[in-house]
mmCIF file of C-alpha atoms in Angstrom:
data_model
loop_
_atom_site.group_PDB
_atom_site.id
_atom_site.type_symbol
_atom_site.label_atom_id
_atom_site.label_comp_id
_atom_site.label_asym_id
_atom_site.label_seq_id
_atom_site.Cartn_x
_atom_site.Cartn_y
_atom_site.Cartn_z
ATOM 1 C CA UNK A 296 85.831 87.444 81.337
ATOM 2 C CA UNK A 297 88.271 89.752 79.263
ATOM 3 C CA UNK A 298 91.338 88.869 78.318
ATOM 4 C CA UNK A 299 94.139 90.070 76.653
ATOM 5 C CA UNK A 300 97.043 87.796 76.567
ATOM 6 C CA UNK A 301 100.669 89.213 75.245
ATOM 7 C CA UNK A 302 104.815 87.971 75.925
ATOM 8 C CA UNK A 303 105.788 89.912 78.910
ATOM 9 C CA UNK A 304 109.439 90.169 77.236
ATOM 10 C CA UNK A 305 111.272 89.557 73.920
ATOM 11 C CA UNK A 306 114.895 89.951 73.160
ATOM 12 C CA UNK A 307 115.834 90.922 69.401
ATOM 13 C CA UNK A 308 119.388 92.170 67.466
ATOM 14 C CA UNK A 309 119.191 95.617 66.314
ATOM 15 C CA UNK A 310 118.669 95.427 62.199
ATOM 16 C CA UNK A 311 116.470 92.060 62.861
ATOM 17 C CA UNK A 312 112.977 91.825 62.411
ATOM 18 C CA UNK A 313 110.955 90.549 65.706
ATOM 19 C CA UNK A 314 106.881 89.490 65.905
ATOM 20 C CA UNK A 315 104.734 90.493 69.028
ATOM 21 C CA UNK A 316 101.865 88.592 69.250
ATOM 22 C CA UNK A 317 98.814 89.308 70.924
ATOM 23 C CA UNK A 318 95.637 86.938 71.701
ATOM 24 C CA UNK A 319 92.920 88.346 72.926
ATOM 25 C CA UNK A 320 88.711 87.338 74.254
ATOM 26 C CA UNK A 321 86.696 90.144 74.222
ATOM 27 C CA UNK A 322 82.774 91.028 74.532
ATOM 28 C CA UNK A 323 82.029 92.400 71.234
ATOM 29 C CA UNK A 324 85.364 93.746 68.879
ATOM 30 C CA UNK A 325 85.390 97.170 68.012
ATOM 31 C CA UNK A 326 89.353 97.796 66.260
ATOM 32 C CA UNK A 327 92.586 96.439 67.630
ATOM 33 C CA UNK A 328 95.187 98.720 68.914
ATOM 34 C CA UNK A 329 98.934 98.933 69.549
ATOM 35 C CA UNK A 330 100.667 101.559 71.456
ATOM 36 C CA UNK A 331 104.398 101.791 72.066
ATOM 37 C CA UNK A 332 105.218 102.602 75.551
ATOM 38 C CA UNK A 333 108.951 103.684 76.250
ATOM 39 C CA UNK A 334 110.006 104.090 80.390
ATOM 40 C CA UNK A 335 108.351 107.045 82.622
ATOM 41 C CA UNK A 336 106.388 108.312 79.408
ATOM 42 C CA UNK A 337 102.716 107.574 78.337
ATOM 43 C CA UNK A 338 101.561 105.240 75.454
ATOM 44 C CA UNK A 339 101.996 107.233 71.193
ATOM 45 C CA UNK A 340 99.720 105.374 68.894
ATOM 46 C CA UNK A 341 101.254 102.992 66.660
ATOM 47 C CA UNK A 342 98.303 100.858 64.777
ATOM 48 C CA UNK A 343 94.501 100.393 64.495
ATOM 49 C CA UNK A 344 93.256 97.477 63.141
ATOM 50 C CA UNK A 345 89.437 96.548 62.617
ATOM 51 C CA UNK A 346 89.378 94.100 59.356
ATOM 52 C CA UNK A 347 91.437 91.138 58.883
ATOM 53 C CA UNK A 348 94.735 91.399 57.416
ATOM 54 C CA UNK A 349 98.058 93.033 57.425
ATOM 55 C CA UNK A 350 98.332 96.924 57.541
ATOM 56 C CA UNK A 351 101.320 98.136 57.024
ATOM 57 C CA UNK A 352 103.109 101.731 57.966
ATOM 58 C CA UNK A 353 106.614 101.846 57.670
ATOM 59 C CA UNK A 354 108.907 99.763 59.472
ATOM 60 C CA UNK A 355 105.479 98.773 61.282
ATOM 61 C CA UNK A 356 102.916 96.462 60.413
ATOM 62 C CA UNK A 357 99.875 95.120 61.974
ATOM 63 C CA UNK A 358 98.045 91.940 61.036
ATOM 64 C CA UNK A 359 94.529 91.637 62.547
ATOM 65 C CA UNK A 360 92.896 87.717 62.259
ATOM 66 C CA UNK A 361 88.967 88.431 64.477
ATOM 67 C CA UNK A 362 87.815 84.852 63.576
ATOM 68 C CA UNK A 363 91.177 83.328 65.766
ATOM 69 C CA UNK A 364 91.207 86.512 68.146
ATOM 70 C CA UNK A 365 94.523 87.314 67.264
ATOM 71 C CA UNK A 366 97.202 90.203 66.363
ATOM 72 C CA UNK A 367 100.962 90.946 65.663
ATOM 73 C CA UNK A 368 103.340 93.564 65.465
ATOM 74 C CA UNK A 369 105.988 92.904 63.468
ATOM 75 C CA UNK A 370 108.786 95.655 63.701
ATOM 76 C CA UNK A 371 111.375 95.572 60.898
ATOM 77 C CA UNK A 372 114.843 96.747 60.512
ATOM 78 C CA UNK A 373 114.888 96.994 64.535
ATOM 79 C CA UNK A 374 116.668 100.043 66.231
ATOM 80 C CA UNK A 375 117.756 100.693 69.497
ATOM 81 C CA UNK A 376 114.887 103.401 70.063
ATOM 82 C CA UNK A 377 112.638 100.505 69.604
ATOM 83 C CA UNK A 378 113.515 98.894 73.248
ATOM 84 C CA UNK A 379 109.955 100.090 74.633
ATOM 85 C CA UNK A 380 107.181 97.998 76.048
ATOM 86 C CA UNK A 381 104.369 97.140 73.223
ATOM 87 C CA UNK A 382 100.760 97.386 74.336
ATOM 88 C CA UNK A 383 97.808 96.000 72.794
ATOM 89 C CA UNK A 384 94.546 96.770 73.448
ATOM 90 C CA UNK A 385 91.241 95.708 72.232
ATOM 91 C CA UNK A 386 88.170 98.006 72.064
ATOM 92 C CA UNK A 387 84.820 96.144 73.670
ATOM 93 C CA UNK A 388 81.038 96.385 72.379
ATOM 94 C CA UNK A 389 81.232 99.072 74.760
ATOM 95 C CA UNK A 390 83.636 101.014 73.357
ATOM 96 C CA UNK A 391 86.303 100.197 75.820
ATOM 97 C CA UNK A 392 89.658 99.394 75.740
ATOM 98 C CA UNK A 393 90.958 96.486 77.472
ATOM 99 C CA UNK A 394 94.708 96.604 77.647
ATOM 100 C CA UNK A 395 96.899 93.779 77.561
ATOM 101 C CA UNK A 396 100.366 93.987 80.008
ATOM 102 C CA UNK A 397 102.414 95.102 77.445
ATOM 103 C CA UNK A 398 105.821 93.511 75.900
ATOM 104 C CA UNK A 399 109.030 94.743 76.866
ATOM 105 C CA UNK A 400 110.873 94.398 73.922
ATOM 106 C CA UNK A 401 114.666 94.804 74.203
ATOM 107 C CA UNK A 402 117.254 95.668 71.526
ATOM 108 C CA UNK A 403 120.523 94.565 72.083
ATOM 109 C CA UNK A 404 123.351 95.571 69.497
ATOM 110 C CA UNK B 2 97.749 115.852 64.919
ATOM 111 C CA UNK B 3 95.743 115.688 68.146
ATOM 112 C CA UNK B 4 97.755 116.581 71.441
ATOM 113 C CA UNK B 5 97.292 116.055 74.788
ATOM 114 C CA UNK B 6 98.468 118.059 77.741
ATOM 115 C CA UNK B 7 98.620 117.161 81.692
ATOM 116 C CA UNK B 8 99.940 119.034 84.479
ATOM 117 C CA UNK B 9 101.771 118.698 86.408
ATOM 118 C CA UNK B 10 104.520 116.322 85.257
ATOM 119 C CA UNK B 11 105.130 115.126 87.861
ATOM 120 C CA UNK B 12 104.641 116.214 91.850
ATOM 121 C CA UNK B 13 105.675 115.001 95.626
ATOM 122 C CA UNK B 14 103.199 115.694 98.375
ATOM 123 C CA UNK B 15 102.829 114.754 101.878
ATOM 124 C CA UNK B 16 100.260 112.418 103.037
ATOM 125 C CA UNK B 17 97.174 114.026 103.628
ATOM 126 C CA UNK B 18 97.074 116.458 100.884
ATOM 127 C CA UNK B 19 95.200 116.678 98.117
ATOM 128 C CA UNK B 20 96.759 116.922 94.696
ATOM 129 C CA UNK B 21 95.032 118.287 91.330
ATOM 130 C CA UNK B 22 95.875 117.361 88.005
ATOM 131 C CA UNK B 23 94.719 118.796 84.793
ATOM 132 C CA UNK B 24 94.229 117.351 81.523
ATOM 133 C CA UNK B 25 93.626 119.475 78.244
ATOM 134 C CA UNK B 26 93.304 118.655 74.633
ATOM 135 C CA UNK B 27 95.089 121.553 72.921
ATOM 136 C CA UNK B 28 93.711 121.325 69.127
ATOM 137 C CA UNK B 29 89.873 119.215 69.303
ATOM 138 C CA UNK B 30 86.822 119.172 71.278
ATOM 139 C CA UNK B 31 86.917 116.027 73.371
ATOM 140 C CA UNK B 32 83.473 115.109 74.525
ATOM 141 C CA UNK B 33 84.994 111.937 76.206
ATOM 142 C CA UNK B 34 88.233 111.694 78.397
ATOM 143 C CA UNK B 35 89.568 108.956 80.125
ATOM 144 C CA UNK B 36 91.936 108.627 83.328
ATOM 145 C CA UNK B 37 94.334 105.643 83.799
ATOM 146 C CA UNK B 38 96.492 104.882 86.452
ATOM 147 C CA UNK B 39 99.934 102.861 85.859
ATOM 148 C CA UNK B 40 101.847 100.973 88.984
ATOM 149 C CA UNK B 41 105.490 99.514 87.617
ATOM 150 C CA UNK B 42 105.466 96.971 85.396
ATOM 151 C CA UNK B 43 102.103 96.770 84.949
ATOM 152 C CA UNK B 44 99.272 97.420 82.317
ATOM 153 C CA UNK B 45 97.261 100.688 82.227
ATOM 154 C CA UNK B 46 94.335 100.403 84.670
ATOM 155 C CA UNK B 47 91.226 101.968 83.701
ATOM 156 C CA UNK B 48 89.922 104.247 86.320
ATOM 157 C CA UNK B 49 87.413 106.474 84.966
ATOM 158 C CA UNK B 50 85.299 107.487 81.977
ATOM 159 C CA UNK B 51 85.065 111.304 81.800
ATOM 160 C CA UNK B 52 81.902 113.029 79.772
ATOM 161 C CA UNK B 53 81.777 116.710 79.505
ATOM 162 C CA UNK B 54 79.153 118.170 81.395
ATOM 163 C CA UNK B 55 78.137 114.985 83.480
ATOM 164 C CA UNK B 56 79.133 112.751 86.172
ATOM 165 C CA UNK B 57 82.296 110.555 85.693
ATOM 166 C CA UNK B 58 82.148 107.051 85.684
ATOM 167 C CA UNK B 59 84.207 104.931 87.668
ATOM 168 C CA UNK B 60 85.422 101.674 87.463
ATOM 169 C CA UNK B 61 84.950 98.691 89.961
ATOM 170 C CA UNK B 62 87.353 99.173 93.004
ATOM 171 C CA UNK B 63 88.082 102.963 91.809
ATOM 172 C CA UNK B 64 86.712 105.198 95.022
ATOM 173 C CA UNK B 65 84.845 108.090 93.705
ATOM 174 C CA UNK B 66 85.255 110.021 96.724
ATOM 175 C CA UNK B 67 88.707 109.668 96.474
ATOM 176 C CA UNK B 68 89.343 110.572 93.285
ATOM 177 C CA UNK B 69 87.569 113.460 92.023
ATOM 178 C CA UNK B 70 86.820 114.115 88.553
ATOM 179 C CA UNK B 71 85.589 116.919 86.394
ATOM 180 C CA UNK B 72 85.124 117.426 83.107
ATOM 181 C CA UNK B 73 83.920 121.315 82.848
ATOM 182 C CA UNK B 74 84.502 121.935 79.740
ATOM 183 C CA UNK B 75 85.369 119.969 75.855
ATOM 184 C CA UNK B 76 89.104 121.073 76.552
ATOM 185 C CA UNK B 77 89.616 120.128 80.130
ATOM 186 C CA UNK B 78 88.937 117.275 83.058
ATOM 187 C CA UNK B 79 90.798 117.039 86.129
ATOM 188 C CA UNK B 80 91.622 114.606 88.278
ATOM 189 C CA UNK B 81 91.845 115.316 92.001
ATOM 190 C CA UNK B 82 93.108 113.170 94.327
ATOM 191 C CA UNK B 83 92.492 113.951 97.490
ATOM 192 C CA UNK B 84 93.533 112.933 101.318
ATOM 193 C CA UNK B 85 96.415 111.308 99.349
ATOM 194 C CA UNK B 86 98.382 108.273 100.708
ATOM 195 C CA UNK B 87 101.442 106.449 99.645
ATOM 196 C CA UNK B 88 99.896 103.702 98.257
ATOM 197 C CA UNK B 89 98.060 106.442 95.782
ATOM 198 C CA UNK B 90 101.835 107.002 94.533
ATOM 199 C CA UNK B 91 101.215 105.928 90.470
ATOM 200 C CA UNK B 92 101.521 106.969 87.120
ATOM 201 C CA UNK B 93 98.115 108.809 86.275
ATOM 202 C CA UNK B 94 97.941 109.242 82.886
ATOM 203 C CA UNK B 95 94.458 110.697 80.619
ATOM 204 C CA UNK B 96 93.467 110.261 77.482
ATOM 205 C CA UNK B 97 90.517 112.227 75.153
ATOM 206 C CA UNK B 98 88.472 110.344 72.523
ATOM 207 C CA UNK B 99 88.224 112.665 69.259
ATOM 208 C CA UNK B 100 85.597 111.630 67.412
ATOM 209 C CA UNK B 101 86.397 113.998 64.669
ATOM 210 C CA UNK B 102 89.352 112.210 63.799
ATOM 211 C CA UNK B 103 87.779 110.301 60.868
ATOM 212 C CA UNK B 104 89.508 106.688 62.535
ATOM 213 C CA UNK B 105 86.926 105.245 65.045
ATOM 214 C CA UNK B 106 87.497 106.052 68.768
ATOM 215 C CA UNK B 107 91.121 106.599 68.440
ATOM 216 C CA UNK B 108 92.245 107.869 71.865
ATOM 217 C CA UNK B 109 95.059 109.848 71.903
ATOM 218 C CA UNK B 110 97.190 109.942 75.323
ATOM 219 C CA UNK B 111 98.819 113.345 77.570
ATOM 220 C CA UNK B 112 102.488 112.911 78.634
ATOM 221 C CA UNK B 113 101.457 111.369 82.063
ATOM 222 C CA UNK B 114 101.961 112.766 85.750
ATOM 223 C CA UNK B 115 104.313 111.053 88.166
ATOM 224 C CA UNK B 116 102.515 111.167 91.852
ATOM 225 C CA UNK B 117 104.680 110.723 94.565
ATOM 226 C CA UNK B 118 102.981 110.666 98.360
ATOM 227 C CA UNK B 119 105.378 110.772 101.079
#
């Protein structure tokens, strides 16, 4: 089956840097995604990867590895409007995205 | 860049009602649009794949009959759920493909709409 496996929380200090992982078994890869989530709202686009390697955009960067099924998002200089839930989602031969559960990440001061 | 629009935000019904809920991309053509429902806590749950000017297609355990879905136009599907119960109470959130956008199959999300059945 499907799978997409991600930390269901992290804790980080505000200023830090933290790393979300993401593992993932798929049928077929067609990109990488991650969205931030924050409380009561609906997933903003953060990242697409589809090639190995680190893309970087801001505070955020992405690093993609398809031969180990693998993905982070490392968040730098963190702020308190970070605390959000991270999801990752991989898009299928068919062109589908399978979501992981997302990452709370909290910021704490 | 690309925005998506649902309505309502959010809405309380009695059980037994049916409850409409619209989902527009305001500045592209989206020939694909997808509904997603969200229970606390939890990941986004595929429901259904929307195509303009054809049937939906639901996902495995999603009834059809329950929830309605059209997709009239390149600018706007909607999501009807009808006879609604409590357990229906979720986060139902769309999204449209834009295929124009020059980054593959980038789907771009509306705000959400909070269903409460009471």
């Amino acid at each position: 089956g499907q799978n997409i496996d991600q930390p269901t929380e992290m804790t980080a200090t505000e200023g830090a840097i933290v790393q979300i992982n993401c593992t993932y078994q798929t049928s077929g890869f067609n990109g990488l995604f991650w969205y931030q989530q924050h409380a009561g709202e609906a997933p903003t686009f953060l990242s697409y990867n589809v090639l190995d390697g680190l893309e970087e955009k801001g505070r955020f960067s992405s690093f993609l590895s398809r031969s180990k099924g693998y993905s982070y998002l490392l968040l730098k200089e963190l702020q308190m409007k970070d605390s959000a839930s991270y999801l990752c989602a991989v898009m299928d031969s068919n062109y589908q995205l399978i979501w992981g559960a997302g990452t709370k990440l909290i910021i704490k001061p | 860049g690309a925005v998506v629009s649902q309505h309502p935000s959010w809405v309380i019904c009695k059980s037994g009602t049916s409850v409409k809920i619209e989902c527009r991309s305001l500045d592209f053509q989206a020939t694909t649009m997808f509904w997603y429902r969200q229970f606390p806590k939890q990941s986004l749950m595929l429901m259904a794949t929307s195509n303009e000017g054809s049937k939906a297609t639901y996902e495995q355990g999603v009834e059809k009959d329950k929830f309605l879905i059209n997709h009239a136009s390149l600018t706007l599907s909607t999501l009807t759920v009808t006879s609604a119960h409590p357990e229906d109470s979720s986060f139902y959130i769309c999204s449209a493909r834009d295929l124009l956008a020059g980054v593959i199959d980038t789907q771009y999300f509306g705000p959400g709409t909070r269903l409460t059945v009471l």
